[in-house]
PDB file of C-alpha atoms in Angstrom:
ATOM      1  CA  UNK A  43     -20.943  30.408  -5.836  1.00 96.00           C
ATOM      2  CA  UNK A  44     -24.331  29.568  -6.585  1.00 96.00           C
ATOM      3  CA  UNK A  45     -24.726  32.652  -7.955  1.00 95.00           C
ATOM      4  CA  UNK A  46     -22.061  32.805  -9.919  1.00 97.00           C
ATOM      5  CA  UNK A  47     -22.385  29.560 -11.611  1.00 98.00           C
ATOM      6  CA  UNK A  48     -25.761  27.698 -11.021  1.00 97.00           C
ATOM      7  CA  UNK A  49     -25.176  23.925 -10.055  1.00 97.00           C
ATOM      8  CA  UNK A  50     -28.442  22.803 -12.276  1.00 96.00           C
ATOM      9  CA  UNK A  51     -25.646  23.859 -15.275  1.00 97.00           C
ATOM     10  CA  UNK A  52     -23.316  21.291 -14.523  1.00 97.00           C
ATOM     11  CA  UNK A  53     -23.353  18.121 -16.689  1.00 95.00           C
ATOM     12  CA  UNK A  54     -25.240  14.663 -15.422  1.00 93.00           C
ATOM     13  CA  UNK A  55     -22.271  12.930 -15.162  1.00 93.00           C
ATOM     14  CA  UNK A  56     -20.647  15.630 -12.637  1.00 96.00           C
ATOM     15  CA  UNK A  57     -20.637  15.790  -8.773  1.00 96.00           C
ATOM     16  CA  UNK A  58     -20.373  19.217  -8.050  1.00 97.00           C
ATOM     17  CA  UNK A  59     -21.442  21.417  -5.071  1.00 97.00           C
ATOM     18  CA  UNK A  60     -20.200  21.288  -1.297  1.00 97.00           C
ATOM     19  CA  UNK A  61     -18.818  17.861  -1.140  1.00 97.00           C
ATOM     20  CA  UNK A  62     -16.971  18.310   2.232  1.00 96.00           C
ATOM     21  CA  UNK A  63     -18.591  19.990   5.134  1.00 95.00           C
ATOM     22  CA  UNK A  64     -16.116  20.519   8.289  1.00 93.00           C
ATOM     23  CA  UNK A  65     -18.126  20.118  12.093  1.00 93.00           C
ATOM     24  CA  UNK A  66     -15.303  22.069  12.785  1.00 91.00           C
ATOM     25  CA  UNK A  67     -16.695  25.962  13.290  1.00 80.00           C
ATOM     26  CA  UNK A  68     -13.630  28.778  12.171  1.00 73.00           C
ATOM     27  CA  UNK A  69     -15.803  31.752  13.551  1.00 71.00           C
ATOM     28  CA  UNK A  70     -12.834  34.278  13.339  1.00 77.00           C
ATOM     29  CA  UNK A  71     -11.263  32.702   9.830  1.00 82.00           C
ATOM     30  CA  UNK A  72     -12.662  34.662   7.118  1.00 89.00           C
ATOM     31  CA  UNK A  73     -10.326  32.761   4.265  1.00 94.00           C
ATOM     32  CA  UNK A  74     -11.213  31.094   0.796  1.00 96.00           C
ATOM     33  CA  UNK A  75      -8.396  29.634  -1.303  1.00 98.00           C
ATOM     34  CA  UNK A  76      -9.122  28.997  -4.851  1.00 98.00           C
ATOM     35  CA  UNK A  77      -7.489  26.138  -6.843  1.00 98.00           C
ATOM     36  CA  UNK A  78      -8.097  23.871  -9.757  1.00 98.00           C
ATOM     37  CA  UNK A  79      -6.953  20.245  -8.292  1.00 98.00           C
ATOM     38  CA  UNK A  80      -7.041  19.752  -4.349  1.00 97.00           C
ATOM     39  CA  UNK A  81      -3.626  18.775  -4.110  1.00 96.00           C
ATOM     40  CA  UNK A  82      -1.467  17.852  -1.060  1.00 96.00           C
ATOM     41  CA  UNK A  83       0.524  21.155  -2.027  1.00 97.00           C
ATOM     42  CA  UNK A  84      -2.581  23.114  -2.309  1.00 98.00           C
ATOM     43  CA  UNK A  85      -3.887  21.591   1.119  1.00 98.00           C
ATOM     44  CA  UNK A  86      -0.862  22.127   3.027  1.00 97.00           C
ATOM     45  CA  UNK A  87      -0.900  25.907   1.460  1.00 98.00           C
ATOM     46  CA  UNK A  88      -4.684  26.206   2.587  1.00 97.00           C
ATOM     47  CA  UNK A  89      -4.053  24.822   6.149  1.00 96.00           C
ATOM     48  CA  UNK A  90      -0.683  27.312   6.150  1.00 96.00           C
ATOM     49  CA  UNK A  91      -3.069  30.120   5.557  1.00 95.00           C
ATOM     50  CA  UNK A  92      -5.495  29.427   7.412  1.00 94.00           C
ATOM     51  CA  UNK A  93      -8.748  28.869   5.215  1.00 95.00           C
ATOM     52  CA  UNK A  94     -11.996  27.731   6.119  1.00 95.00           C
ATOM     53  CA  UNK A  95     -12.901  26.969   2.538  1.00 96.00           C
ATOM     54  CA  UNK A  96     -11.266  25.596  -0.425  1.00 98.00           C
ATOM     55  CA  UNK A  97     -12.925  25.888  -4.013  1.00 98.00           C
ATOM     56  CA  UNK A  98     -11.536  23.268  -5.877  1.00 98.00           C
ATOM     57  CA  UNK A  99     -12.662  23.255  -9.425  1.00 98.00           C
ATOM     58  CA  UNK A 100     -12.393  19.831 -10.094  1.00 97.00           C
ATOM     59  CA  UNK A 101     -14.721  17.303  -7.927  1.00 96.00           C
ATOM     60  CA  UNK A 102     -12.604  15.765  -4.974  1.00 93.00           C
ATOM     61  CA  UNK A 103     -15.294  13.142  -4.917  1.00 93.00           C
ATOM     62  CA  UNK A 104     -16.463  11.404  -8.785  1.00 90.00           C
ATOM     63  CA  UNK A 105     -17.529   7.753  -7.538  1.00 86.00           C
ATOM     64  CA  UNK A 106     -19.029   5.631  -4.912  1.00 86.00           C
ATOM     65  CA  UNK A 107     -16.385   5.626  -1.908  1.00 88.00           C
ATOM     66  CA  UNK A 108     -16.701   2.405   0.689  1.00 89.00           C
ATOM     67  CA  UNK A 109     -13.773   3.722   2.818  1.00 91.00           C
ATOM     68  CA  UNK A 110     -12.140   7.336   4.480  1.00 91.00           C
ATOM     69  CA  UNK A 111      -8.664   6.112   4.823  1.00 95.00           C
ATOM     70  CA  UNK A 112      -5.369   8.169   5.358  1.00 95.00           C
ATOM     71  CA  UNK A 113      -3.651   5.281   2.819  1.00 95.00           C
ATOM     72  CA  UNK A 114      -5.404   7.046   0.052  1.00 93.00           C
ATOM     73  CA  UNK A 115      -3.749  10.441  -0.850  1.00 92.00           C
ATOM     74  CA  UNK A 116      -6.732  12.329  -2.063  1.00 91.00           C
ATOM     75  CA  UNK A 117      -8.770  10.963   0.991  1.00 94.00           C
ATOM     76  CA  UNK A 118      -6.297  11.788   2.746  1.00 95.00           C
ATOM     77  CA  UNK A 119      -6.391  15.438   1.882  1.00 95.00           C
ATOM     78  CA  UNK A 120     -10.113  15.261   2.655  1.00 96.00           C
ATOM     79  CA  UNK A 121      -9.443  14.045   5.971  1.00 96.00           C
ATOM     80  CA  UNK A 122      -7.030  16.454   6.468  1.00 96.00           C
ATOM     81  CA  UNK A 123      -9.333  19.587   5.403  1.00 96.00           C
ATOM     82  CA  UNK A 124     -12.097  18.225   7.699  1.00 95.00           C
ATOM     83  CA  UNK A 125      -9.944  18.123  10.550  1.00 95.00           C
ATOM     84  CA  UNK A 126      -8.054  21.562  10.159  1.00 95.00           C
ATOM     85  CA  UNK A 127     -11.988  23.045   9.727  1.00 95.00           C
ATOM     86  CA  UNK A 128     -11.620  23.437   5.985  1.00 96.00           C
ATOM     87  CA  UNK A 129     -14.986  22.874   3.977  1.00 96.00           C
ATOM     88  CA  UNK A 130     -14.438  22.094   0.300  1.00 98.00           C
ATOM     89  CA  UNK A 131     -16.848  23.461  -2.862  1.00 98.00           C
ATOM     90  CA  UNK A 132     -16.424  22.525  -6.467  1.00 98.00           C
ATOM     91  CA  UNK A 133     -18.296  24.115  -9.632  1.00 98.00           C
ATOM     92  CA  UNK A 134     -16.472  22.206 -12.502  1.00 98.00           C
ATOM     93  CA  UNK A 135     -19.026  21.971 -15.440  1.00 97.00           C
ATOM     94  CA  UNK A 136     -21.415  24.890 -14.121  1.00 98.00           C
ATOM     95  CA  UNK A 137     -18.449  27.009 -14.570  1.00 98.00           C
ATOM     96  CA  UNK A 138     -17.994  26.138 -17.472  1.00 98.00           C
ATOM     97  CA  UNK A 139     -21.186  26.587 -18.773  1.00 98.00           C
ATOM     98  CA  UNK A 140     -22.005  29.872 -17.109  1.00 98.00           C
ATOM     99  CA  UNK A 141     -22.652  32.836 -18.776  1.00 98.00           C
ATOM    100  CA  UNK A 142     -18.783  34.679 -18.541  1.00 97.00           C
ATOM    101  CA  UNK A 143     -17.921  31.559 -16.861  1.00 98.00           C
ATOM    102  CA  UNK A 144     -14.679  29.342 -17.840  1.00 98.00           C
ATOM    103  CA  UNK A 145     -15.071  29.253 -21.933  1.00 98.00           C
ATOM    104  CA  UNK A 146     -16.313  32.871 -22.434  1.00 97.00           C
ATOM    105  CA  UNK A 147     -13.248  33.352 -20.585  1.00 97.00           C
ATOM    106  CA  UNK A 148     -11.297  31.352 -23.132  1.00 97.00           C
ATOM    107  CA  UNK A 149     -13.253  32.949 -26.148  1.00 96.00           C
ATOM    108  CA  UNK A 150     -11.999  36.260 -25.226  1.00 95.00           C
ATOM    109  CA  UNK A 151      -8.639  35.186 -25.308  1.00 95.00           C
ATOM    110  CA  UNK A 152      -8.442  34.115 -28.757  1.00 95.00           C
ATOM    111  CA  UNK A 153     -11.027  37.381 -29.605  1.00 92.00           C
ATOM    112  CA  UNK A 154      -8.393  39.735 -28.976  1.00 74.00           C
ATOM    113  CA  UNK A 155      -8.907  39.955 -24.778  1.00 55.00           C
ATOM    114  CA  UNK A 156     -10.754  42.575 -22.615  1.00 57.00           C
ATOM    115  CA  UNK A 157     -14.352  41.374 -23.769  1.00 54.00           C
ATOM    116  CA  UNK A 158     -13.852  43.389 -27.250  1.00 55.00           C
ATOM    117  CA  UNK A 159     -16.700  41.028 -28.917  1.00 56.00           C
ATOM    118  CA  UNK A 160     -16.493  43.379 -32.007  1.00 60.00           C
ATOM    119  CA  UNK A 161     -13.674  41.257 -33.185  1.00 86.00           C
ATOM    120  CA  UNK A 162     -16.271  38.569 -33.231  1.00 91.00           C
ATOM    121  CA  UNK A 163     -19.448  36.819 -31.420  1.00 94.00           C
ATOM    122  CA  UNK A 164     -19.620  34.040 -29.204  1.00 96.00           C
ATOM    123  CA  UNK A 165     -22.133  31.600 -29.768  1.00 96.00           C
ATOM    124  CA  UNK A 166     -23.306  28.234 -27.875  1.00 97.00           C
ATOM    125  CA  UNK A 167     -21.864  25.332 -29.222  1.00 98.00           C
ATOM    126  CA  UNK A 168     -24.584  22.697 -27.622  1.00 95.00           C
ATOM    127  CA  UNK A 169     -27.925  23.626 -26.592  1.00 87.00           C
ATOM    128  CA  UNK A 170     -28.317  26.615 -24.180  1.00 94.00           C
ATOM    129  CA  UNK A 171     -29.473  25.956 -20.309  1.00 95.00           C
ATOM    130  CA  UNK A 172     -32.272  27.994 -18.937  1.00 95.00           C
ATOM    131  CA  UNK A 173     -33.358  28.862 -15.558  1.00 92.00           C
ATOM    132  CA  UNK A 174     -36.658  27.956 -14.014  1.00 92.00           C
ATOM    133  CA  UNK A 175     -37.674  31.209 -15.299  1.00 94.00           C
ATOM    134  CA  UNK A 176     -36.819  30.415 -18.649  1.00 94.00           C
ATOM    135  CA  UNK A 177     -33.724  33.099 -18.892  1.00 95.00           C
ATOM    136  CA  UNK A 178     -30.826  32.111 -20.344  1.00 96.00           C
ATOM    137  CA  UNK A 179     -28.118  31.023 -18.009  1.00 97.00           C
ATOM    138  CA  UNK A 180     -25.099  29.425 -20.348  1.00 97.00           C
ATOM    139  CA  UNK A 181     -24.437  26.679 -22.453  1.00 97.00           C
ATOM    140  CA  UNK A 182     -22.063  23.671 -22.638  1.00 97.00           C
ATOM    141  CA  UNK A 183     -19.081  24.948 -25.245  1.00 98.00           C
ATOM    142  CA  UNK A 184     -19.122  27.900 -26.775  1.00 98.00           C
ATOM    143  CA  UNK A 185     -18.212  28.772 -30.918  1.00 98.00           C
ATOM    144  CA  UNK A 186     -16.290  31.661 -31.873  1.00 97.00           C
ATOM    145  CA  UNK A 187     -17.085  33.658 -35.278  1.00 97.00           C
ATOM    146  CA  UNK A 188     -14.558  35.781 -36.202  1.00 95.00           C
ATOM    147  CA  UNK A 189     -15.431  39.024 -37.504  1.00 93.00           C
ATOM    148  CA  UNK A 190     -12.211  38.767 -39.649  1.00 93.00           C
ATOM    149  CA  UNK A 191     -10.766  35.513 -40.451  1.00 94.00           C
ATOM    150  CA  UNK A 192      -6.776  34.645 -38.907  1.00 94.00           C
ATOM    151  CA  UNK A 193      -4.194  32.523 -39.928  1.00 94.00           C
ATOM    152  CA  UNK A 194      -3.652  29.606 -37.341  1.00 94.00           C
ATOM    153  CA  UNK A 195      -0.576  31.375 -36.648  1.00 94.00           C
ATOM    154  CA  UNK A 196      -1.728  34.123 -35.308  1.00 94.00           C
ATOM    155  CA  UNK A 197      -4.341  32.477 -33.650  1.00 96.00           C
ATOM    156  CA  UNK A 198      -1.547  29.856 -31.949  1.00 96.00           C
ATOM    157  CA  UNK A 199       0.166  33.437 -31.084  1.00 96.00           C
ATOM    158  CA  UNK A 200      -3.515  34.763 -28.816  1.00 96.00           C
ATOM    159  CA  UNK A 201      -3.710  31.494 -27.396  1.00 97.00           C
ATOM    160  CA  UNK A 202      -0.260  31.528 -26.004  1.00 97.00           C
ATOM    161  CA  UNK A 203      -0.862  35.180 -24.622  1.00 96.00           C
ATOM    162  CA  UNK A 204      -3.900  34.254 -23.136  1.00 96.00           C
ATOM    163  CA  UNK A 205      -3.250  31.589 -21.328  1.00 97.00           C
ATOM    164  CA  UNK A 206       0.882  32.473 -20.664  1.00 96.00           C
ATOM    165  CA  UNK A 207       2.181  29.520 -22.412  1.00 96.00           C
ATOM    166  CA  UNK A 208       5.447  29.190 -24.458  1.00 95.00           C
ATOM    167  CA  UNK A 209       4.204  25.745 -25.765  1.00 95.00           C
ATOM    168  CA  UNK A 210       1.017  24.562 -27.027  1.00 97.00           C
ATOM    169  CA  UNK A 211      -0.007  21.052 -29.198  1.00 97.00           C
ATOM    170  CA  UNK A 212      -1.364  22.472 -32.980  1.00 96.00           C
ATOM    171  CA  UNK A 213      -2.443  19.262 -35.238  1.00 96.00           C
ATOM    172  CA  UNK A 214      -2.830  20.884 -38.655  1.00 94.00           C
ATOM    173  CA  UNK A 215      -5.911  20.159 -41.098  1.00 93.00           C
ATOM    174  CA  UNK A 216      -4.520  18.544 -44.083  1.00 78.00           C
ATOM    175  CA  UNK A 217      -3.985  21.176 -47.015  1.00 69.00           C
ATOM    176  CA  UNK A 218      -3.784  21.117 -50.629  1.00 58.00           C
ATOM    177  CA  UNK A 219      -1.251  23.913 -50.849  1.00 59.00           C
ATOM    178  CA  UNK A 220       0.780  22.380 -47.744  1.00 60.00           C
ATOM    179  CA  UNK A 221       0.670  25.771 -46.121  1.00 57.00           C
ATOM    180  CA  UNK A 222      -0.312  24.749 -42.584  1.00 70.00           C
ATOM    181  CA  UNK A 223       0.229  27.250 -40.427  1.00 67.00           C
ATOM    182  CA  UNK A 224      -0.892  30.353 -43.071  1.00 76.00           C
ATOM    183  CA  UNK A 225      -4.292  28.680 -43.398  1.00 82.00           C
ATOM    184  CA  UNK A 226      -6.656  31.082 -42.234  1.00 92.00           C
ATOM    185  CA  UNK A 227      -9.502  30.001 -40.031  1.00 95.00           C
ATOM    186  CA  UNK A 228     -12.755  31.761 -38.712  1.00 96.00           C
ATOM    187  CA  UNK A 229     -15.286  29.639 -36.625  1.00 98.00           C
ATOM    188  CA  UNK A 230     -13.515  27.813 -33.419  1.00 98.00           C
ATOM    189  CA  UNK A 231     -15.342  25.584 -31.141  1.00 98.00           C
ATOM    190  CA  UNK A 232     -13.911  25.798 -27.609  1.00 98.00           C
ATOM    191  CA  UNK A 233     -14.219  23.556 -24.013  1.00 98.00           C
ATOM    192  CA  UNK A 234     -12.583  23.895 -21.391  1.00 98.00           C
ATOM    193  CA  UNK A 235     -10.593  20.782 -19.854  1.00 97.00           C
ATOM    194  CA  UNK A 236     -11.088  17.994 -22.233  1.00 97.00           C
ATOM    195  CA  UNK A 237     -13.313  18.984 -25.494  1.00 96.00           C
ATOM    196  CA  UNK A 238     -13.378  15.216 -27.303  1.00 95.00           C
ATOM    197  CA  UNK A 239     -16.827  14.683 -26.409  1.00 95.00           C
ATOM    198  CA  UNK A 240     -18.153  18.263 -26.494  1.00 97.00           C
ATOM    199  CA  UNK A 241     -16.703  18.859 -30.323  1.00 98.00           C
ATOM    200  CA  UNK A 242     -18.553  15.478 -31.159  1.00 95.00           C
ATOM    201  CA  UNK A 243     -20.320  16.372 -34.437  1.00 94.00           C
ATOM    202  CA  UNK A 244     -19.362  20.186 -34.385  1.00 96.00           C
ATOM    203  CA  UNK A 245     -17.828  21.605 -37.241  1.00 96.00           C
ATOM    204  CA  UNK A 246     -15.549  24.363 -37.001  1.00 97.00           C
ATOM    205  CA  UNK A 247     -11.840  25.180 -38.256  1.00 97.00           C
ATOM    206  CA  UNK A 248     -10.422  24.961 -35.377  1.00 98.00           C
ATOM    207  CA  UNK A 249     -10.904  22.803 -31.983  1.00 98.00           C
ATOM    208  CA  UNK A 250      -9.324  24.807 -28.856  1.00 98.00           C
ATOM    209  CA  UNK A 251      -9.111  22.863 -25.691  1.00 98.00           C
ATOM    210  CA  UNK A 252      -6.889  21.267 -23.046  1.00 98.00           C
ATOM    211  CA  UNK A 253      -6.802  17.392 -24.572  1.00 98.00           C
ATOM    212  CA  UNK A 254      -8.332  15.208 -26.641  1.00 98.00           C
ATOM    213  CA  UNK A 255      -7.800  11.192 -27.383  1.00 97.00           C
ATOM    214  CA  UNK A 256      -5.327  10.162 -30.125  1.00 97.00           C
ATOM    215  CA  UNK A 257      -7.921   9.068 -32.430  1.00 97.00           C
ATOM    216  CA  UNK A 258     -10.282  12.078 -31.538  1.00 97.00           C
ATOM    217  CA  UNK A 259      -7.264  14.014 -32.981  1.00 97.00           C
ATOM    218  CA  UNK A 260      -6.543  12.085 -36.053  1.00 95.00           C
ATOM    219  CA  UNK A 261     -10.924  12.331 -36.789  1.00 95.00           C
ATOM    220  CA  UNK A 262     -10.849  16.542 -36.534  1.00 96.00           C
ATOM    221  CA  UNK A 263      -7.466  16.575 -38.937  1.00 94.00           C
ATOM    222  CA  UNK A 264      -8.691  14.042 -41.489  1.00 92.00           C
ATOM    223  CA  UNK A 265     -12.244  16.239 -41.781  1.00 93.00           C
ATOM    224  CA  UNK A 266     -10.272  19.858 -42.034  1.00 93.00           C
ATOM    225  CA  UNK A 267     -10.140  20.588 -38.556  1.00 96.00           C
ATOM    226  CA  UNK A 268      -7.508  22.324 -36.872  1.00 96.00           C
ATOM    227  CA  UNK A 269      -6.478  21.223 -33.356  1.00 97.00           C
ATOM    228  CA  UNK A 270      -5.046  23.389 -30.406  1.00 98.00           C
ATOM    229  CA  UNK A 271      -4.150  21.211 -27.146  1.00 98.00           C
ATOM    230  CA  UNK A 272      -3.005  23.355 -24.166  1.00 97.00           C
ATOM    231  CA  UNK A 273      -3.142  20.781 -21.300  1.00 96.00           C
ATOM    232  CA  UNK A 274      -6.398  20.274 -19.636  1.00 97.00           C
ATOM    233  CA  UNK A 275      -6.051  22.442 -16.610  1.00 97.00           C
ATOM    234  CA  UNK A 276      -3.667  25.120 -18.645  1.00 97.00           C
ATOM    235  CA  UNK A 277      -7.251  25.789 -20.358  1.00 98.00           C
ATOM    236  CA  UNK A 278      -8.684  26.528 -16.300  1.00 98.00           C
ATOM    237  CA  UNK A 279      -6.333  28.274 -14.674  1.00 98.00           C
ATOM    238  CA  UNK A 280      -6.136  31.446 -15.779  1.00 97.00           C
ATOM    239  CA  UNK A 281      -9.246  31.585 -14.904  1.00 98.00           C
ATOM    240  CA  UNK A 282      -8.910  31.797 -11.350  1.00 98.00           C
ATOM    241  CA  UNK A 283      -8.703  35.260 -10.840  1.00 98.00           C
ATOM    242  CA  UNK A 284     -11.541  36.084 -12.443  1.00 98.00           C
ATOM    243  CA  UNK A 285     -13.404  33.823  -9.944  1.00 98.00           C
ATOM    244  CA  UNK A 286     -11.723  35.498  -7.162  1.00 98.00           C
ATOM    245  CA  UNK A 287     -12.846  39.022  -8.357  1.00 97.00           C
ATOM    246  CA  UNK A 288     -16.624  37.500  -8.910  1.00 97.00           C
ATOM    247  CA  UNK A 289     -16.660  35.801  -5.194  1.00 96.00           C
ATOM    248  CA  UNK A 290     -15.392  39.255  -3.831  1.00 95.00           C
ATOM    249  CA  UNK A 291     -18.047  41.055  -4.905  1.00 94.00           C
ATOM    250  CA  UNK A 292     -20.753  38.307  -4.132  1.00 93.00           C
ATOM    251  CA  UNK A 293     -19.612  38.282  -0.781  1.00 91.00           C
ATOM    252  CA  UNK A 294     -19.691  42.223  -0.440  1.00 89.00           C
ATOM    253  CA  UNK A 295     -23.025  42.197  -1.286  1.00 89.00           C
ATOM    254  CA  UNK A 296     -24.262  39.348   0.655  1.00 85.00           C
ATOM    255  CA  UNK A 297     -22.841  42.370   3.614  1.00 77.00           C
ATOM    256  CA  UNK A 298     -21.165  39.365   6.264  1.00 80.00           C
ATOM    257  CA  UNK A 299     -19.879  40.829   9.599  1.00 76.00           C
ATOM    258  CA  UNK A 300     -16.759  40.393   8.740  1.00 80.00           C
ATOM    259  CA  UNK A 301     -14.503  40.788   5.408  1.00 85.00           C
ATOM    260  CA  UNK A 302     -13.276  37.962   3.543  1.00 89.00           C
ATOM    261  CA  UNK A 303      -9.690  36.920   1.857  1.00 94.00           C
ATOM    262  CA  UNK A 304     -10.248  35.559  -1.396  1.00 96.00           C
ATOM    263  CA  UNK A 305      -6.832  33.793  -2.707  1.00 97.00           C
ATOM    264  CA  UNK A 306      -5.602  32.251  -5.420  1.00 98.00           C
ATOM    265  CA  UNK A 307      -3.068  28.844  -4.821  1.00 98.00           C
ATOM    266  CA  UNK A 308       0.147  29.366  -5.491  1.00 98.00           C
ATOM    267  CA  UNK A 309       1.315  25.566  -5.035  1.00 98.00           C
ATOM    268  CA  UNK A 310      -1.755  24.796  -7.503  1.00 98.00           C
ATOM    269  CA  UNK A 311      -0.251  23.977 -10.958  1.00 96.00           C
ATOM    270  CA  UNK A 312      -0.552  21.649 -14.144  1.00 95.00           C
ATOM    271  CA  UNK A 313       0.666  18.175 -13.264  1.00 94.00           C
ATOM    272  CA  UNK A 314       2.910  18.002 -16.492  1.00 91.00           C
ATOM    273  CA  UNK A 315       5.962  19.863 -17.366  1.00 87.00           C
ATOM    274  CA  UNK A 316       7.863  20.522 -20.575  1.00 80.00           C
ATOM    275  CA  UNK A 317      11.349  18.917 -20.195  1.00 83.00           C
TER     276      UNK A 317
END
């Protein structure tokens, strides 16, 4: 995972890393289960299928703890994973950041898919990250050029696609013509998750993420910005198997004795439904 996505990339405010360590040794379980929120579904599913390690995107751990108590339903998922010999990992802003981590992910998407950066170029959207060595290692957002401007229809239509939606939030950029949706747009700042913070000061035509506050919302429309709101972890997701195909290989090439399962939780899902 390291790797993959470096944890120096991660914002200050995060905890990411190994933030649960089993004493229990699995010597002959050669499991990882990949999820964006460690759930009680997703732990049940991991124990089920026998894991030793859990990459939860999200941090299982943010503040100071004074107790480990079973009364407390995400310490009680720790608890659990500790005692059935599951370790849990979490990446959450270094995978977003990384080079072809989360948002390059997303910036495909809305490019066309399958990497085709002619239809456009990807740029940071805050200040790039380098390693020690001073080679560039990601940055935190990205911005989108397209090579062709779209209308926001069309662009709703790729995010959809992308991330297998039938719904999405759009607040429209107030027009003189009234034609909201036939607008046409070119430059679109993305973040994964929530992007309120992260668009602070960016201009672009559009702002593509999971959520933003109410008045973060009513800011972007009043200055001529177009918002897209997905659902925070409907902007992660997706992602997943992409991880799983990049921990594969990392794990073939680190040559281990034995093979490893990489899956991706079924149970794991967006805590919000459309009724």
């Amino acid at each position: 995972m390291e790797r993959i996505a470096p944890l120096r990339l991660a914002e200050s405010f995060d905890n990411v890393g190994l933030l649960l360590e089993t004493p229990l040794k699995q010597s002959k379980r050669h499991r990882v289960m990949l999820t964006i929120d460690l759930t009680t579904a997703v732990v049940e599913e991991s124990i089920t299928k026998e894991a030793s390690v859990i990459v939860a995107y999200h941090p299982t751990i943010f503040g100071a703890l004074k107790s480990f108590t079973m009364a407390n339903p995400l310490q009680a998922s720790l608890l659990r994973c500790a005692a059935h010999g599951i370790s849990v990992y979490c990446p959450h802003t270094a995978l977003d950041c990384t080079w072809g981590g989360i948002n390059d992910w997303l910036a495909e998407g809305i490019m066309g898919g399958n990497g085709n950066h002619a239809l456009g170029t990807v740029r940071p959207l805050q200040v790039e990250k380098f390693s020690p060595s001073g080679d560039s290692e990601g940055a935190v957002g990205r911005l989108v050029v397209l090579q062709t401007p779209v209308t926001m229809s069309v662009l709703e239509k790729r995010v959809k696609e992308h991330l297998k939606l039938s719904q999405i939030q759009v607040g429209y950029a107030s027009t003189r013509d009234g034609l909201r949706s036939s607008a046409t747009v070119e430059t679109i700042a993305i973040c994964a998750g929530s992007g309120g913070s992260v668009f602070a000061g960016k201009k672009a035509d559009v702002y593509f993420t999971g959520e933003m506050q109410h008045h973060e919302v009513l800011a972007a429309v009043a200055a001529g910005t177009n918002v897209i709101l997905c659902g925070h972890t409907n902007t992660e997701r997706g992602y997943l198997p992409v991880l799983a195909s990049k921990l594969q290989t990392q794990l073939h090439a680190a040559a281990f004795d034995e093979p490893f399962d990489i899956l991706v939780s079924n149970t794991d899902k967006h805590p919000l439904e459309f009724v």
